[in-house]
Amino acid sequence: MHADVQTVDTRGIAAYTRSPERLLYPMRRVGPKGSGQFARISWDEALERIAAGLGDVIARHGAEAIWPFVGTGSMGLIQGIYGAGRRLWNVLGTSRHVVTICTIAGGFGTGYTLGDNRVGMDPETLRFSKLIVLWGVNVLSTNPHTTAVFQRGAMRP
C-alpha cells in the first residue's frame, strides 16, 4: 500500500472537530459504567472533583500512589504538560519516573534496531530513507513536527 502524503484527506479531522458529539464541557457519569449516561458539570465542579480524588488517594495511600502518565508525544510539549504538569506532580509529591511510555519503548526500539538506546531519530535524516513504516501512529495528529519531513521525503525522486 502506498500513501501519498501530498494528498492526505483531512475531511476526517474536520468532521471530528465539528462533530456535535465532540466533548466541549466536563461530564460526570450518572449511569452504570458502559451505559453512556453522562451529565454536564461545571468546570469548577470538575476541578473540585479531580482535586478531591487526588487528595483522597494521597490521604489513603500516600502521594506516590499517583502515577502521572503522558501519552501523545509532541502534544504533551505543546500543551505544557512537561512544564506545568511536572510542577503539579512535584508539589503533590507523586511518583517520579519517566512519564511517557513511548519514550521507554522508543529507546529500546532504537537500541535493538540502531545499536544504541537513544530516543528516536533526528527527523531530518528520515528524508534519506527509501522506506518509512509508520506503525500505530497518526502522524498528522501526534507528530505534526514530522509531517513536513515526510512530505519532503515523498516528493524526492
PDB file of C-alpha atoms in Angstrom:
ATOM      1  CA  MET A   1       0.000   0.000   0.000  1.00  0.00           C
ATOM      2  CA  HIS A   2       1.335   3.442  -0.906  1.00  0.00           C
ATOM      3  CA  ALA A   3       0.196   6.587   0.846  1.00  0.00           C
ATOM      4  CA  ASP A   4       0.775   9.839  -0.986  1.00  0.00           C
ATOM      5  CA  VAL A   5       1.499  12.339   1.787  1.00  0.00           C
ATOM      6  CA  GLN A   6       0.816  15.230  -0.575  1.00  0.00           C
ATOM      7  CA  THR A   7      -2.846  14.277  -0.894  1.00  0.00           C
ATOM      8  CA  VAL A   8      -3.751  13.428   2.698  1.00  0.00           C
ATOM      9  CA  ASP A   9      -7.520  13.530   3.209  1.00  0.00           C
ATOM     10  CA  THR A  10      -8.195  15.813   6.170  1.00  0.00           C
ATOM     11  CA  ARG A  11     -12.002  15.561   5.999  1.00  0.00           C
ATOM     12  CA  GLY A  12     -11.933  13.088   8.897  1.00  0.00           C
ATOM     13  CA  ILE A  13     -10.178  15.614  11.126  1.00  0.00           C
ATOM     14  CA  ALA A  14     -12.643  18.348  10.172  1.00  0.00           C
ATOM     15  CA  ALA A  15     -15.586  16.005  10.779  1.00  0.00           C
ATOM     16  CA  TYR A  16     -14.220  15.162  14.213  1.00  0.00           C
ATOM     17  CA  THR A  17     -13.618  18.769  15.262  1.00  0.00           C
ATOM     18  CA  ARG A  18     -17.067  19.836  14.047  1.00  0.00           C
ATOM     19  CA  SER A  19     -18.983  16.804  15.287  1.00  0.00           C
ATOM     20  CA  PRO A  20     -21.985  17.520  17.511  1.00  0.00           C
ATOM     21  CA  GLU A  21     -20.808  14.554  19.641  1.00  0.00           C
ATOM     22  CA  ARG A  22     -17.415  16.145  20.401  1.00  0.00           C
ATOM     23  CA  LEU A  23     -16.966  16.851  24.103  1.00  0.00           C
ATOM     24  CA  LEU A  24     -16.770  20.555  24.870  1.00  0.00           C
ATOM     25  CA  TYR A  25     -17.537  20.525  28.584  1.00  0.00           C
ATOM     26  CA  PRO A  26     -16.717  18.318  31.584  1.00  0.00           C
ATOM     27  CA  MET A  27     -19.064  15.397  32.046  1.00  0.00           C
ATOM     28  CA  ARG A  28     -19.827  13.136  35.034  1.00  0.00           C
ATOM     29  CA  ARG A  29     -21.033   9.578  34.637  1.00  0.00           C
ATOM     30  CA  VAL A  30     -24.523   9.182  36.085  1.00  0.00           C
ATOM     31  CA  GLY A  31     -25.350   5.634  34.981  1.00  0.00           C
ATOM     32  CA  PRO A  32     -23.589   2.283  35.193  1.00  0.00           C
ATOM     33  CA  LYS A  33     -20.176   2.066  33.560  1.00  0.00           C
ATOM     34  CA  GLY A  34     -20.595   1.439  29.846  1.00  0.00           C
ATOM     35  CA  SER A  35     -24.147   2.776  29.729  1.00  0.00           C
ATOM     36  CA  GLY A  36     -23.116   6.032  28.083  1.00  0.00           C
ATOM     37  CA  GLN A  37     -25.100   8.067  30.621  1.00  0.00           C
ATOM     38  CA  PHE A  38     -23.387  11.340  31.493  1.00  0.00           C
ATOM     39  CA  ALA A  39     -24.425  14.743  32.834  1.00  0.00           C
ATOM     40  CA  ARG A  40     -22.716  18.030  32.113  1.00  0.00           C
ATOM     41  CA  ILE A  41     -20.980  19.633  35.089  1.00  0.00           C
ATOM     42  CA  SER A  42     -19.265  22.995  35.505  1.00  0.00           C
ATOM     43  CA  TRP A  43     -15.530  23.447  35.142  1.00  0.00           C
ATOM     44  CA  ASP A  44     -15.379  24.395  38.845  1.00  0.00           C
ATOM     45  CA  GLU A  45     -17.121  21.156  39.843  1.00  0.00           C
ATOM     46  CA  ALA A  46     -14.834  19.135  37.565  1.00  0.00           C
ATOM     47  CA  LEU A  47     -11.706  20.674  39.091  1.00  0.00           C
ATOM     48  CA  GLU A  48     -13.078  20.215  42.611  1.00  0.00           C
ATOM     49  CA  ARG A  49     -13.813  16.531  41.918  1.00  0.00           C
ATOM     50  CA  ILE A  50     -10.328  15.970  40.487  1.00  0.00           C
ATOM     51  CA  ALA A  51      -8.683  17.737  43.441  1.00  0.00           C
ATOM     52  CA  ALA A  52     -10.812  15.746  45.904  1.00  0.00           C
ATOM     53  CA  GLY A  53      -9.930  12.479  44.166  1.00  0.00           C
ATOM     54  CA  LEU A  54      -6.204  13.242  44.223  1.00  0.00           C
ATOM     55  CA  GLY A  55      -6.468  14.341  47.864  1.00  0.00           C
ATOM     56  CA  ASP A  56      -8.285  11.126  48.770  1.00  0.00           C
ATOM     57  CA  VAL A  57      -5.601   8.946  47.155  1.00  0.00           C
ATOM     58  CA  ILE A  58      -2.848  10.910  48.913  1.00  0.00           C
ATOM     59  CA  ALA A  59      -4.619  10.659  52.292  1.00  0.00           C
ATOM     60  CA  ARG A  60      -5.243   6.909  51.966  1.00  0.00           C
ATOM     61  CA  HIS A  61      -2.138   5.651  50.184  1.00  0.00           C
ATOM     62  CA  GLY A  62       0.415   8.468  50.029  1.00  0.00           C
ATOM     63  CA  ALA A  63       1.280  10.746  47.133  1.00  0.00           C
ATOM     64  CA  GLU A  64       3.485   8.169  45.419  1.00  0.00           C
ATOM     65  CA  ALA A  65       0.358   6.104  44.742  1.00  0.00           C
ATOM     66  CA  ILE A  66      -0.346   8.664  41.989  1.00  0.00           C
ATOM     67  CA  TRP A  67       1.450   7.635  38.799  1.00  0.00           C
ATOM     68  CA  PRO A  68       1.485  10.539  36.306  1.00  0.00           C
ATOM     69  CA  PHE A  69       1.357   9.457  32.673  1.00  0.00           C
ATOM     70  CA  VAL A  70       1.712  11.446  29.476  1.00  0.00           C
ATOM     71  CA  GLY A  71       0.743   9.978  26.118  1.00  0.00           C
ATOM     72  CA  THR A  72       0.639  11.856  22.804  1.00  0.00           C
ATOM     73  CA  GLY A  73       4.284  12.781  22.171  1.00  0.00           C
ATOM     74  CA  SER A  74       4.651  16.313  20.921  1.00  0.00           C
ATOM     75  CA  MET A  75       1.168  17.233  22.079  1.00  0.00           C
ATOM     76  CA  GLY A  76       2.404  16.991  25.658  1.00  0.00           C
ATOM     77  CA  LEU A  77       5.044  19.564  24.802  1.00  0.00           C
ATOM     78  CA  ILE A  78       2.568  21.807  23.023  1.00  0.00           C
ATOM     79  CA  GLN A  79       0.038  21.585  25.856  1.00  0.00           C
ATOM     80  CA  GLY A  80       2.646  22.301  28.538  1.00  0.00           C
ATOM     81  CA  ILE A  81       2.486  19.001  30.423  1.00  0.00           C
ATOM     82  CA  TYR A  82       6.264  18.854  30.779  1.00  0.00           C
ATOM     83  CA  GLY A  83       6.425  22.262  32.458  1.00  0.00           C
ATOM     84  CA  ALA A  84       3.274  22.956  34.430  1.00  0.00           C
ATOM     85  CA  GLY A  85       2.452  19.262  34.714  1.00  0.00           C
ATOM     86  CA  ARG A  86       5.791  18.407  36.315  1.00  0.00           C
ATOM     87  CA  ARG A  87       5.423  21.304  38.734  1.00  0.00           C
ATOM     88  CA  LEU A  88       1.994  19.996  39.779  1.00  0.00           C
ATOM     89  CA  TRP A  89       3.269  16.431  40.268  1.00  0.00           C
ATOM     90  CA  ASN A  90       6.275  17.755  42.220  1.00  0.00           C
ATOM     91  CA  VAL A  91       4.088  19.861  44.553  1.00  0.00           C
ATOM     92  CA  LEU A  92       1.822  16.869  45.188  1.00  0.00           C
ATOM     93  CA  GLY A  93       4.814  14.571  45.773  1.00  0.00           C
ATOM     94  CA  THR A  94       3.680  11.929  43.262  1.00  0.00           C
ATOM     95  CA  SER A  95       5.819   9.113  41.880  1.00  0.00           C
ATOM     96  CA  ARG A  96       8.840  10.314  39.944  1.00  0.00           C
ATOM     97  CA  HIS A  97       9.577   8.456  36.762  1.00  0.00           C
ATOM     98  CA  VAL A  98       9.732   8.955  33.034  1.00  0.00           C
ATOM     99  CA  VAL A  99       6.115   9.953  32.497  1.00  0.00           C
ATOM    100  CA  THR A 100       5.655   8.622  28.994  1.00  0.00           C
ATOM    101  CA  ILE A 101       5.540   5.021  27.903  1.00  0.00           C
ATOM    102  CA  CYS A 102       6.639   5.865  24.349  1.00  0.00           C
ATOM    103  CA  THR A 103       9.996   7.291  25.466  1.00  0.00           C
ATOM    104  CA  ILE A 104      10.966   3.996  27.066  1.00  0.00           C
ATOM    105  CA  ALA A 105       9.601   1.920  24.185  1.00  0.00           C
ATOM    106  CA  GLY A 106      11.294   4.203  21.660  1.00  0.00           C
ATOM    107  CA  GLY A 107      14.627   3.918  23.462  1.00  0.00           C
ATOM    108  CA  PHE A 108      14.522   0.128  23.479  1.00  0.00           C
ATOM    109  CA  GLY A 109      13.286   0.026  19.886  1.00  0.00           C
ATOM    110  CA  THR A 110      16.124   2.173  18.607  1.00  0.00           C
ATOM    111  CA  GLY A 111      18.532   0.180  20.741  1.00  0.00           C
ATOM    112  CA  TYR A 112      17.513  -3.030  19.022  1.00  0.00           C
ATOM    113  CA  THR A 113      17.419  -1.547  15.522  1.00  0.00           C
ATOM    114  CA  LEU A 114      20.243   1.004  15.590  1.00  0.00           C
ATOM    115  CA  GLY A 115      22.541  -0.406  18.258  1.00  0.00           C
ATOM    116  CA  ASP A 116      22.114   2.224  20.969  1.00  0.00           C
ATOM    117  CA  ASN A 117      19.287   3.381  23.178  1.00  0.00           C
ATOM    118  CA  ARG A 118      18.921   6.966  22.041  1.00  0.00           C
ATOM    119  CA  VAL A 119      15.319   8.006  21.965  1.00  0.00           C
ATOM    120  CA  GLY A 120      14.096   8.458  18.437  1.00  0.00           C
ATOM    121  CA  MET A 121      15.990   9.683  15.448  1.00  0.00           C
ATOM    122  CA  ASP A 122      16.671  13.089  14.008  1.00  0.00           C
ATOM    123  CA  PRO A 123      13.582  13.671  11.855  1.00  0.00           C
ATOM    124  CA  GLU A 124      15.680  15.475   9.271  1.00  0.00           C
ATOM    125  CA  THR A 125      17.509  12.213   8.485  1.00  0.00           C
ATOM    126  CA  LEU A 126      14.248  10.494   7.532  1.00  0.00           C
ATOM    127  CA  ARG A 127      14.320  12.181   4.122  1.00  0.00           C
ATOM    128  CA  PHE A 128      17.211   9.892   3.158  1.00  0.00           C
ATOM    129  CA  SER A 129      15.146   6.761   3.816  1.00  0.00           C
ATOM    130  CA  LYS A 130      13.983   4.569   0.953  1.00  0.00           C
ATOM    131  CA  LEU A 131      11.089   3.276   3.059  1.00  0.00           C
ATOM    132  CA  ILE A 132       9.373   4.717   6.118  1.00  0.00           C
ATOM    133  CA  VAL A 133       6.955   2.497   8.030  1.00  0.00           C
ATOM    134  CA  LEU A 134       4.646   4.315  10.424  1.00  0.00           C
ATOM    135  CA  TRP A 135       3.215   1.685  12.737  1.00  0.00           C
ATOM    136  CA  GLY A 136       0.358   2.551  15.071  1.00  0.00           C
ATOM    137  CA  VAL A 137       0.739   6.303  14.752  1.00  0.00           C
ATOM    138  CA  ASN A 138      -1.341   9.103  13.309  1.00  0.00           C
ATOM    139  CA  VAL A 139       1.427  11.479  12.326  1.00  0.00           C
ATOM    140  CA  LEU A 140      -0.912  14.333  11.454  1.00  0.00           C
ATOM    141  CA  SER A 141      -2.353  14.472  14.955  1.00  0.00           C
ATOM    142  CA  THR A 142       0.500  13.347  17.222  1.00  0.00           C
ATOM    143  CA  ASN A 143       3.683  14.234  15.329  1.00  0.00           C
ATOM    144  CA  PRO A 144       2.908  17.441  13.439  1.00  0.00           C
ATOM    145  CA  HIS A 145       6.580  18.402  13.549  1.00  0.00           C
ATOM    146  CA  THR A 146       7.470  15.439  11.309  1.00  0.00           C
ATOM    147  CA  THR A 147       4.722  15.852   8.723  1.00  0.00           C
ATOM    148  CA  ALA A 148       6.766  18.282   6.617  1.00  0.00           C
ATOM    149  CA  VAL A 149       9.748  15.902   6.757  1.00  0.00           C
ATOM    150  CA  PHE A 150       7.610  13.044   5.413  1.00  0.00           C
ATOM    151  CA  GLN A 151       6.202  15.284   2.710  1.00  0.00           C
ATOM    152  CA  ARG A 152       9.715  16.279   1.543  1.00  0.00           C
ATOM    153  CA  GLY A 153      10.693  12.613   1.505  1.00  0.00           C
ATOM    154  CA  ALA A 154       7.634  11.679  -0.563  1.00  0.00           C
ATOM    155  CA  MET A 155       8.433  14.365  -3.122  1.00  0.00           C
ATOM    156  CA  ARG A 156      12.030  13.390  -3.803  1.00  0.00           C
ATOM    157  CA  PRO A 157      12.768  11.031  -6.687  1.00  0.00           C
TER     158      PRO A 157
END
